[in-house]
Short mmCIF file of C-alpha atoms in Angstrom, two decimals:
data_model
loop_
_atom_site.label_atom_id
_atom_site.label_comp_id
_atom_site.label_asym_id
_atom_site.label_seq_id
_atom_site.Cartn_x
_atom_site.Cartn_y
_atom_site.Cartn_z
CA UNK A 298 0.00 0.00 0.00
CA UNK A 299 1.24 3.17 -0.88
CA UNK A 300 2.41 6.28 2.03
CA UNK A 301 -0.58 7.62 3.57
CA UNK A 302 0.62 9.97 6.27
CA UNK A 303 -0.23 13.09 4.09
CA UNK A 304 -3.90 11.30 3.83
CA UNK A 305 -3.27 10.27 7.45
CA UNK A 306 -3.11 13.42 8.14
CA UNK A 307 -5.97 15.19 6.70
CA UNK A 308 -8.30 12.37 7.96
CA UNK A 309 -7.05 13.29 11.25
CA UNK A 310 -8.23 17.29 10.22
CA UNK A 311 -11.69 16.28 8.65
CA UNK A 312 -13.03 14.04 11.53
CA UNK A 313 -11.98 17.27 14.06
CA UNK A 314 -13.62 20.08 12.02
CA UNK A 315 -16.89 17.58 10.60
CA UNK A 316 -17.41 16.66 14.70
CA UNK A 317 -19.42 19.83 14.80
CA UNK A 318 -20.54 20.26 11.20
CA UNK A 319 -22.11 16.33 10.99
CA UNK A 320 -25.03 17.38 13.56
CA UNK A 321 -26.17 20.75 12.24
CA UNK A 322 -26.90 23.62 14.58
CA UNK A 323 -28.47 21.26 16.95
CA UNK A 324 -29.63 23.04 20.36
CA UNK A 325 -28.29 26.17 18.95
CA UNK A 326 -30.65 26.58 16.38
CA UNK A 327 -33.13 26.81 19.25
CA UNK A 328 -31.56 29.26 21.69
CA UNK A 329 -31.03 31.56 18.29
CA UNK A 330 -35.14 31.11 16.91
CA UNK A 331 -35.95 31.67 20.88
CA UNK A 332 -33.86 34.63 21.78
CA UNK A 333 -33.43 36.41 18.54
CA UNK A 334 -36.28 35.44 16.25
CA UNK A 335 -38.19 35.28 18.54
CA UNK A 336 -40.24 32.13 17.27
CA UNK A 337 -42.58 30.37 20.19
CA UNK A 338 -41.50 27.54 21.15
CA UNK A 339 -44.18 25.22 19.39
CA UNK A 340 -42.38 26.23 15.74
CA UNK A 341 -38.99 25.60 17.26
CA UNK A 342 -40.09 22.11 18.11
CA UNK A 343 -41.59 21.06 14.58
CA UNK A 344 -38.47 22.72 12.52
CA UNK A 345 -35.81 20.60 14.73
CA UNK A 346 -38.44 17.66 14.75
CA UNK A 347 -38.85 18.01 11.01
CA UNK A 348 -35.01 18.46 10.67
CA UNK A 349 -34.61 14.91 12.72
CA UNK A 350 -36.77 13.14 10.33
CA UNK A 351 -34.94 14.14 7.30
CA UNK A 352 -31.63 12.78 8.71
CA UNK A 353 -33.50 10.09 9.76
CA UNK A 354 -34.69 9.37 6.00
CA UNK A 355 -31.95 10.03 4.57
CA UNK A 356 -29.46 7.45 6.59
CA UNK A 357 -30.03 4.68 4.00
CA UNK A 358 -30.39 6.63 0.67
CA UNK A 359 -26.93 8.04 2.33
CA UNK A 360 -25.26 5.14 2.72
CA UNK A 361 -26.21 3.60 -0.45
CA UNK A 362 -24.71 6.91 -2.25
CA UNK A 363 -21.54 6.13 -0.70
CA UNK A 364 -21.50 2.92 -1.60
CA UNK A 365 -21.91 3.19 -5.14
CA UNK A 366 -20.02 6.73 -6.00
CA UNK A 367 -16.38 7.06 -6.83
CA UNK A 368 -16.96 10.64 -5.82
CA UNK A 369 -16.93 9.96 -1.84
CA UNK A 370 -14.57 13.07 -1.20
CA UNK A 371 -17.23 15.54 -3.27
CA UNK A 372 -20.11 13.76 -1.96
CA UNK A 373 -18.96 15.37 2.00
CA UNK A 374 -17.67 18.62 -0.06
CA UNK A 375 -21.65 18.94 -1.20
CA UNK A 376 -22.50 18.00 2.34
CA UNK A 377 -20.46 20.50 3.94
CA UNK A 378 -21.16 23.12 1.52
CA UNK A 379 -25.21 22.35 2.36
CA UNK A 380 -24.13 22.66 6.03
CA UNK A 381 -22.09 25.70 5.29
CA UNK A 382 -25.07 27.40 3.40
CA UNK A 383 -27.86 26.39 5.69
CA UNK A 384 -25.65 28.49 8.71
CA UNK A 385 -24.79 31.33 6.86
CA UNK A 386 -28.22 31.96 5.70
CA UNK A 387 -30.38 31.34 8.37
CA UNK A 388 -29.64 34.55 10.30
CA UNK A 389 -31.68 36.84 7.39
CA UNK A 390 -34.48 34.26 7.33
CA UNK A 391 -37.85 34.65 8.71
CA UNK A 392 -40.31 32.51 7.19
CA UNK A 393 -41.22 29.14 8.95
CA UNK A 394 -41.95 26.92 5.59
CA UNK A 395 -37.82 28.11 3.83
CA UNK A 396 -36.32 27.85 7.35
CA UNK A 397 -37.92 24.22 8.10
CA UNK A 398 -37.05 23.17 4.19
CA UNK A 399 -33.85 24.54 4.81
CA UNK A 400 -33.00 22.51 8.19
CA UNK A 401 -34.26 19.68 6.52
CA UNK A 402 -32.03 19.64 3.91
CA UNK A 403 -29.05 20.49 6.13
CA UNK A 404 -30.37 17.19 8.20
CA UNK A 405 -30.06 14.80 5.16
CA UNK A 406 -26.45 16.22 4.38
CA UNK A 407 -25.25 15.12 7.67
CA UNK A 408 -26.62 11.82 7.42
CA UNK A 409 -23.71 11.50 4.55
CA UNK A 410 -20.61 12.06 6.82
CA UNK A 411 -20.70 8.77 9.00
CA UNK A 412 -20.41 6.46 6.33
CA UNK A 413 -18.65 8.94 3.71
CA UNK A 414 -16.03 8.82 6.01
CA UNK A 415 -15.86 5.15 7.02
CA UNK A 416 -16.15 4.43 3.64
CA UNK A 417 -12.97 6.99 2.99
CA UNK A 418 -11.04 5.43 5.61
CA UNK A 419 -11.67 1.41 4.74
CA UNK A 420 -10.73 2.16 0.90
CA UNK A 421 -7.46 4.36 2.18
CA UNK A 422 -5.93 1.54 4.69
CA UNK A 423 -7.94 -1.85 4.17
CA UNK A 424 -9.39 -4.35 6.90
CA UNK A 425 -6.39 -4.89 8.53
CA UNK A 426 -5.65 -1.29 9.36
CA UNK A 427 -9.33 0.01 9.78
CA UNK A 428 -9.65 -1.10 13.21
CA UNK A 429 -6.78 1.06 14.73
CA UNK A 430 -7.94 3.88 12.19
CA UNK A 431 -11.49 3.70 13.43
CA UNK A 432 -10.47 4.45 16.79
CA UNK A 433 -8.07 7.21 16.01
CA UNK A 434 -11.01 8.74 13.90
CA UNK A 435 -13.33 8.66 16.78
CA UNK A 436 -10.71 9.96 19.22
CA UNK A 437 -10.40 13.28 17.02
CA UNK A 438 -14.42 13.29 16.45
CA UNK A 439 -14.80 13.31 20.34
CA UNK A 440 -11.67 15.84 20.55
CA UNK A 441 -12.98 18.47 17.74
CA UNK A 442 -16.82 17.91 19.53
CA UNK A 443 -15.04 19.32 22.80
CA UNK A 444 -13.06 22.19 21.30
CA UNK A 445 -16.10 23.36 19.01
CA UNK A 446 -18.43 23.41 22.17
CA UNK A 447 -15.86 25.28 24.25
CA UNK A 448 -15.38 27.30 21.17
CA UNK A 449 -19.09 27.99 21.05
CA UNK A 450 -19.61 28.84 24.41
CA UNK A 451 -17.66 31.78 24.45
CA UNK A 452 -18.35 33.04 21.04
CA UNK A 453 -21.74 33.00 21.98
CA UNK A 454 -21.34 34.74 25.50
CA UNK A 455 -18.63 37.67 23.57
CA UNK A 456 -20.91 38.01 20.62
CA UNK A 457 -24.34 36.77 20.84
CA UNK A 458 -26.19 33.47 19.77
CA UNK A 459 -25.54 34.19 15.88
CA UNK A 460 -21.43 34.02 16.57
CA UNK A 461 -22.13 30.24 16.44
CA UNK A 462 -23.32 30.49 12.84
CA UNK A 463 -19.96 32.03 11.91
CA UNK A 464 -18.31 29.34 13.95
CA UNK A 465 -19.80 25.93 12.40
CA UNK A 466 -19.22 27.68 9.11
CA UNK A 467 -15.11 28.35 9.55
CA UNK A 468 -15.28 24.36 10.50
CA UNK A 469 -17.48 23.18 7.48
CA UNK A 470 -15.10 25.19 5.52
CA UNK A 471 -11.81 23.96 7.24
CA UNK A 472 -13.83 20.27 7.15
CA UNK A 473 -13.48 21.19 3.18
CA UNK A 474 -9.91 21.90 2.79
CA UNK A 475 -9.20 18.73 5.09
CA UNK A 476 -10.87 16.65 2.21
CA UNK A 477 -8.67 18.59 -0.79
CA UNK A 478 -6.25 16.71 1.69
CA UNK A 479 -6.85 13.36 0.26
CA UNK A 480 -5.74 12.47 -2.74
CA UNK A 481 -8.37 10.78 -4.80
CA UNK A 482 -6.03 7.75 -5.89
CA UNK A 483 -5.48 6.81 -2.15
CA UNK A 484 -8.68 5.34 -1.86
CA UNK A 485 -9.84 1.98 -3.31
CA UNK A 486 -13.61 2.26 -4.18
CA UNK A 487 -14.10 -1.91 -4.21
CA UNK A 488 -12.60 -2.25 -0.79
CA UNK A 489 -14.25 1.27 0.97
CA UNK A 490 -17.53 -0.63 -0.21
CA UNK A 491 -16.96 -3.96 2.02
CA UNK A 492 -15.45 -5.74 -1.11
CA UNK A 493 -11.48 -7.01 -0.49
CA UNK A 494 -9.25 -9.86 -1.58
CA UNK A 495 -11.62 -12.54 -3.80
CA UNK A 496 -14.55 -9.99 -3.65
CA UNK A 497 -12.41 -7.16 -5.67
CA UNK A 498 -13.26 -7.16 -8.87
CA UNK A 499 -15.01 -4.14 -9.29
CA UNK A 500 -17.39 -5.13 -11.91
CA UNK A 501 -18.64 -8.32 -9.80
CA UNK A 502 -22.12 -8.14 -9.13
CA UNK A 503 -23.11 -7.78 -5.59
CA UNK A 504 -26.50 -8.45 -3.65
CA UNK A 505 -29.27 -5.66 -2.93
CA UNK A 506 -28.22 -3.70 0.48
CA UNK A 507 -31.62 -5.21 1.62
CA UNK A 508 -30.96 -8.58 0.73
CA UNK A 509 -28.07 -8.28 2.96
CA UNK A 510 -29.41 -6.64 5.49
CA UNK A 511 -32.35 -9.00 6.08
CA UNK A 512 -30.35 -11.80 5.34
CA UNK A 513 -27.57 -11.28 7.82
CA UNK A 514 -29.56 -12.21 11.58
CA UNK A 515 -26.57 -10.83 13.69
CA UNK A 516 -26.76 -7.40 12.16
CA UNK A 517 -30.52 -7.37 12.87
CA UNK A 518 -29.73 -8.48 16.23
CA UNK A 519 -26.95 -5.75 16.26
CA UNK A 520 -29.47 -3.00 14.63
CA UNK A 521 -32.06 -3.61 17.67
CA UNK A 522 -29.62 -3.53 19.94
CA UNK A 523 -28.40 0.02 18.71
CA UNK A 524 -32.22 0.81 18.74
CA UNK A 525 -32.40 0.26 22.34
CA UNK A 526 -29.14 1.86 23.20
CA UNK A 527 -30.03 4.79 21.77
CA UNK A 528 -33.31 4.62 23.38
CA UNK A 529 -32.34 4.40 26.51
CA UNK A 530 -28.96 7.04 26.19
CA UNK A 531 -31.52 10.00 24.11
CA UNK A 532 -33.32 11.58 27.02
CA UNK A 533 -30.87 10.69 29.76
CA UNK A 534 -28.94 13.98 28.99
CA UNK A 535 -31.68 16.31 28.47
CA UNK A 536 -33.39 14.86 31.49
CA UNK A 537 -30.25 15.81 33.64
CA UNK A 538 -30.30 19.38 31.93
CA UNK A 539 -33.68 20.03 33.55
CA UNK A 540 -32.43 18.63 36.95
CA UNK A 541 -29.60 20.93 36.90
CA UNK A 542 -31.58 24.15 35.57
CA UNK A 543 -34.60 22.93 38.74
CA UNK A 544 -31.75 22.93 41.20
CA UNK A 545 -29.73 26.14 40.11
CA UNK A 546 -31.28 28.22 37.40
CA UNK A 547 -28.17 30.73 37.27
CA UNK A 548 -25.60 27.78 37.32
CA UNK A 549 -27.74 24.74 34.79
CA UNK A 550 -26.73 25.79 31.24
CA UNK A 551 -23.25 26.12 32.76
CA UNK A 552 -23.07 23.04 33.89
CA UNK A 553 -24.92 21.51 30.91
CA UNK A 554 -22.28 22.72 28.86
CA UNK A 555 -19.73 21.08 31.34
CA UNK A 556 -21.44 17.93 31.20
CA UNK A 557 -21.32 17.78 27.51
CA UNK A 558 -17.58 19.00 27.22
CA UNK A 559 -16.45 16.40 29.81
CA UNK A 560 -18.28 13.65 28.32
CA UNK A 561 -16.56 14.11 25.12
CA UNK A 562 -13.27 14.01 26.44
CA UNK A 563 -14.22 10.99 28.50
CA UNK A 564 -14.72 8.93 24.59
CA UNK A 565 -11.52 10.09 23.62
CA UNK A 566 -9.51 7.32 25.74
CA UNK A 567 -12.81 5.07 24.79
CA UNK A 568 -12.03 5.33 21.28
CA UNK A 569 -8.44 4.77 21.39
CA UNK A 570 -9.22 2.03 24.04
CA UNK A 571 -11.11 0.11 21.09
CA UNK A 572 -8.63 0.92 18.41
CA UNK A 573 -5.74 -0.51 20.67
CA UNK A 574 -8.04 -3.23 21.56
CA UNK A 575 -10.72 -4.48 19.62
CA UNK A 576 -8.58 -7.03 17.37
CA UNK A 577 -6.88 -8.49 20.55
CA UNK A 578 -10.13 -8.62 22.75
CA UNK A 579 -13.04 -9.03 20.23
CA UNK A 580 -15.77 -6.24 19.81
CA UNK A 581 -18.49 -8.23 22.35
CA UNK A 582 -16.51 -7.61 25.46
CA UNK A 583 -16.03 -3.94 24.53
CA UNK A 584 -19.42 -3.78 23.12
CA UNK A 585 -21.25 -5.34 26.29
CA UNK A 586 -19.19 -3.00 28.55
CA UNK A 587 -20.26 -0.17 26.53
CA UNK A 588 -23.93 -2.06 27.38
CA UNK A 589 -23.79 -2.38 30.58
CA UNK A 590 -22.26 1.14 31.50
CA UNK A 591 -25.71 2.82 30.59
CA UNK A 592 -28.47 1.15 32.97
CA UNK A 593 -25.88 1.72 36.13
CA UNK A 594 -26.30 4.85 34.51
CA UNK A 595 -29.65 5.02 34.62
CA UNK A 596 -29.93 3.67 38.25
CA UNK A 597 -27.15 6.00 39.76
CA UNK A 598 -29.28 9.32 38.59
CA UNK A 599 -32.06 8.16 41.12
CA UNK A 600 -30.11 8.13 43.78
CA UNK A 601 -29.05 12.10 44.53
CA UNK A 602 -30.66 15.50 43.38
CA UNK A 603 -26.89 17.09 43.73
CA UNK A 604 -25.59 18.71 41.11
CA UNK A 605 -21.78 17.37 41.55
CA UNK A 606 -23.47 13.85 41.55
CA UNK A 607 -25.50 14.17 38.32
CA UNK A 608 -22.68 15.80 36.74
CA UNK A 609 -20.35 13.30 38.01
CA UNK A 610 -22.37 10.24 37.20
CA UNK A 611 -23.01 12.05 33.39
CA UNK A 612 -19.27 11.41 32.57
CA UNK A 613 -20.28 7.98 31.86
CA UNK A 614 -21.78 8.71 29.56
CA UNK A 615 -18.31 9.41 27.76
CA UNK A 616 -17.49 6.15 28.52
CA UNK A 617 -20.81 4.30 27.33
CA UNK A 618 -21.12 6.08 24.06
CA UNK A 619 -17.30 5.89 23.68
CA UNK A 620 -17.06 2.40 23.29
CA UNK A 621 -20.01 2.34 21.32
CA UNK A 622 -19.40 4.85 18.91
CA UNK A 623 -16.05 3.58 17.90
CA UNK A 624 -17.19 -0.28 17.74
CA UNK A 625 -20.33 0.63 15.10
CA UNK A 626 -18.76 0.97 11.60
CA UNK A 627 -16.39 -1.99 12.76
CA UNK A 628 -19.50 -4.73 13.66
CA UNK A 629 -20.82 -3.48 10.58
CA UNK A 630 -17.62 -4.08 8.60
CA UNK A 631 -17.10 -7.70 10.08
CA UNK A 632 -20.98 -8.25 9.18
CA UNK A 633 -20.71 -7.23 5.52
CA UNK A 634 -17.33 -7.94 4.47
CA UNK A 635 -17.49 -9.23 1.30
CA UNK A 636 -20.54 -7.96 0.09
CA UNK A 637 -20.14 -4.80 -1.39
CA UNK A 638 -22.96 -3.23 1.31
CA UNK A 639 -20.90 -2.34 3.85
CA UNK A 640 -22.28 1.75 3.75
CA UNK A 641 -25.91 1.32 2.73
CA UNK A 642 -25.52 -1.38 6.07
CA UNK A 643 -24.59 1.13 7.57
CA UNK A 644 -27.29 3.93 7.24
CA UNK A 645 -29.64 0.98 7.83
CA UNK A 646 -28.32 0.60 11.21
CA UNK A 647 -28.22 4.35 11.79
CA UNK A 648 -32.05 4.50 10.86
CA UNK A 649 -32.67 2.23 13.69
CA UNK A 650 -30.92 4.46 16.33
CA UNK A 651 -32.37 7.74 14.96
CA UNK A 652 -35.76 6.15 15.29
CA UNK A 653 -34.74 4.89 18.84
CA UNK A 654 -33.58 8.31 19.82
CA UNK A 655 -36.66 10.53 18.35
CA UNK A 656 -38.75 7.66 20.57
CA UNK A 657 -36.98 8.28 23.65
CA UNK A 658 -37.10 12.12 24.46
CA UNK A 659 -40.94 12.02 24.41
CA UNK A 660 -41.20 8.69 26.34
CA UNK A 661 -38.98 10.00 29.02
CA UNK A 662 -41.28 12.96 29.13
CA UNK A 663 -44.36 11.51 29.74
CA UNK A 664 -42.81 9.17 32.55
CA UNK A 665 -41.70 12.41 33.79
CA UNK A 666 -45.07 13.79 33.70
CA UNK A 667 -46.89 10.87 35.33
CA UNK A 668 -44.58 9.43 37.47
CA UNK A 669 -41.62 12.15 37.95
CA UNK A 670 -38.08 11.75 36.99
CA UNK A 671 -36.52 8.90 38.82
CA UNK A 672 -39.15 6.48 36.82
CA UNK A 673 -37.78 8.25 33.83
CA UNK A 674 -34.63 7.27 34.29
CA UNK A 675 -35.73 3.63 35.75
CA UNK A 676 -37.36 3.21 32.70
CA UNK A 677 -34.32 4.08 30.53
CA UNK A 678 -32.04 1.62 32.44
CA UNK A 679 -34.78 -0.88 31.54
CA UNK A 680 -34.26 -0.66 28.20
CA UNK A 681 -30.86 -0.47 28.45
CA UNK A 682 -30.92 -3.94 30.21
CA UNK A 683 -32.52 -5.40 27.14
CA UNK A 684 -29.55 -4.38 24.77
CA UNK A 685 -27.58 -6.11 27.35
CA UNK A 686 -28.91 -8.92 27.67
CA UNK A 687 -29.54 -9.32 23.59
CA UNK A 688 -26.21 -8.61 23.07
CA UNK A 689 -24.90 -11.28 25.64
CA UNK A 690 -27.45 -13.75 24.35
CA UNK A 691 -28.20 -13.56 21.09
CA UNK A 692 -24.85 -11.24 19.44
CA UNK A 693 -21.94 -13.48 18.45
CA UNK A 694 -18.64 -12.35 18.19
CA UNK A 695 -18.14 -10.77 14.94
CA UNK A 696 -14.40 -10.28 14.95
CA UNK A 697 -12.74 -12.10 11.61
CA UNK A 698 -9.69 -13.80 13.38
CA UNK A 699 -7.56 -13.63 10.23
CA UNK A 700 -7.87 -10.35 9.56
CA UNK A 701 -7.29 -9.18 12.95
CA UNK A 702 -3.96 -11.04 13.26
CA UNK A 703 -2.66 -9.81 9.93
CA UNK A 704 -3.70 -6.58 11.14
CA UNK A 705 -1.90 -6.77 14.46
CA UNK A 706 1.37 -8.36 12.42
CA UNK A 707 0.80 -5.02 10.28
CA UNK A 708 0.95 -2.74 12.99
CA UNK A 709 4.13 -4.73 14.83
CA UNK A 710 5.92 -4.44 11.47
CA UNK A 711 5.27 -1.09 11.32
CA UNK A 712 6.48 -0.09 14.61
CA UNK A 713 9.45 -1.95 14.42
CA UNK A 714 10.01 -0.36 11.49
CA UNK A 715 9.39 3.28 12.77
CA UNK A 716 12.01 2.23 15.75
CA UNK A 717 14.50 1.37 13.20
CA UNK A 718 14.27 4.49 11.43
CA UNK A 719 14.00 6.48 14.65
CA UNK A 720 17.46 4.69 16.00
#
């Protein structure tokens, strides 16, 4: 294979600056139709509502587009451009009907990044590497989420709510140059689409992504379980938020922002943990940790009203979605390799956990109605418990043993050779 450290490199760049840019506005676009458009809160809701069901649609269609472009690096240059135009605009736009199109269309673009980028790394380094690789991108996703919110924060409190419009545009733009970064002969297009070693030709015809995704049990079994994860992780955030803001009005969005900051640094070591690991271990172990961390969770939020305690117990959050994050695109890379599906797989799964997210906030707020907020919580550790215990029963180890030892051999080699040349 040829170098990559220039691609390296840029990768490294695009999964920082796209950490911020792959969600949209998200809860700023709320504080900025609230405080300086002064929309009611009822409009608010539909456009983001409207804006999560786009993303949510488009998480297939996505992933199939991936799949079967050569163009991957201009398909997140469109996406970020989308991104890029949908910020920019927004602040001399009034009217409900262009805003919510406009949001909408900025929510499908992001559903492109995940697997855009997956597939970008897969075709630059192969199997063997993409474990390691997968780790190291999450660890800079988690890293550029943490600077951007900082970032945010005090753009927003210098200049006003619209300062973060400004801000995710300088990232789509930088996410842009990052992407120039990669040459377009460094990836393979057969091999970023699942298809390696027999499977290469690149005119051999492949199933439907459906046929593989309803023929393949253990990536249903994985897709429910990713259903229920989200599910249960959605409203456990928010639902602290409003504990916080009830307890200390002046201090909550302070500490909301502290949670969220904090939590992202806690995935960074969770990410690298799985690209370290994941070969030598397997991905169940790592996965059912990642399981198991969110109904203690869940339980632990009952038990104290105080602030340090919530805020404490949120880091695990870091650590839940972490392991989880990284260990996705590689379960689904073990579960279609060799089919050629391995994106459109991918946005399949991602539909699941969208749907299992958009679910959760307004369960979790009509337990909180009827039965108050510890029941909230109870009931999210309840369906946390079921992931678990799918997982454990019914998930079997996906790992491909070959791959992960020439992969490790790989990596020795490598270091040794880095040694030499550093002695």
């Amino acid at each position: 294979m040829t170098d990559v450290a220039g691609p390296n490199r840029s990768l490294d760049l695009l999964n920082f600056f796209l950490a911020d840019v792959r969600d949209g506005l998200g809860p700023y676009l709320a504080i900025y139709l609230l405080t300086v458009q002064h929309w009611n809160e009822a409009d608010i809701g539909l456009v983001m509502t409207l804006a999560g069901l786009a993303g949510i649609a488009a998480q297939v269609p996505a992933g199939a587009l991936v799949d079967g472009t050569r163009y991957k690096r201009a398909v997140v240059v469109v996406a970020a451009l989308l991104v890029t135009v949908g910020s920019l605009t927004l602040p001399w736009l009034n009217s409900f009907t262009v805003v919510a199109v406009l949001q909408s269309a900025v929510g499908a673009a992001g559903a492109v990044f995940p697997p855009a980028i997956a597939a970008i790394t897969l075709g630059m380094l192969g199997p063997r590497a993409f474990v390691r690789r997968v780790g190291r991108n999450e660890s800079f996703n988690h890293a550029g989420n943490a600077v951007a919110a900082l970032l945010a924060g005090l753009a927003a409190y210098a200049f006003g709510p619209i300062a973060v419009f400004w801000l995710m545009t300088a990232m789509a733009l930088c996410s842009i140059a990052a992407t120039a970064g990669i040459p377009a002969n460094a990836i393979d297009h057969a091999v970023a689409r699942g298809l390696h070693g027999a499977d290469h030709g690149g005119d051999r015809e492949t199933p439907s992504g459906l046929r593989v995704i309803l023929g393949c049990r253990p990536l249903l079994i994985f897709g429910g379980c990713a259903a229920l994860f989200h599910f249960a992780n959605a409203a456990m955030l928010p639902l602290v938020g409003q504990k916080l803001a009830m307890k200390d009005p002046a201090l909550g969005t302070s500490l909301m922002s502290f949670c969220i900051v904090a939590a992202q640094l806690v995935m960074v070591p969770m990410a690298m943990l799985v690209g370290a690991r994941a070969d030598r271990w397997g991905r169940k172990p790592l996965l059912l940790a990642a399981f198991l961390v969110l109904p203690v969770r869940g339980v632990l939020y009952t038990l104290s009203d105080n602030s340090a305690w919530l805020v404490g117990v949120q880091l695990l959050d870091g650590v839940g979605a972490g392991l989880f994050g990284a260990l996705f695109p590689l379960v689904v890379a073990d579960l279609t390799e060799g089919t050629g599906r391995f994106n459109v797989s991918q946005g399949a799964i991602a539909t699941l956990q969208g749907i299992g997210a958009s679910l959760s906030t307004a369960a979790a707020g009509q337990m909180v109605v009827r039965e108050g907020y510890s029941a909230a919580f109870l009931m999210l550790a309840g369906a946390a418990g079921v992931a678990l215990l799918l997982a454990a029963l019914l998930l079997p180890e996906t790992r491909n043993v070959a791959t992960a030892e020439a992969g490790e051999d790989d990596m020795a080699s490598a270091d040794a050779a880095k040694a030499a040349s550093e002695a």
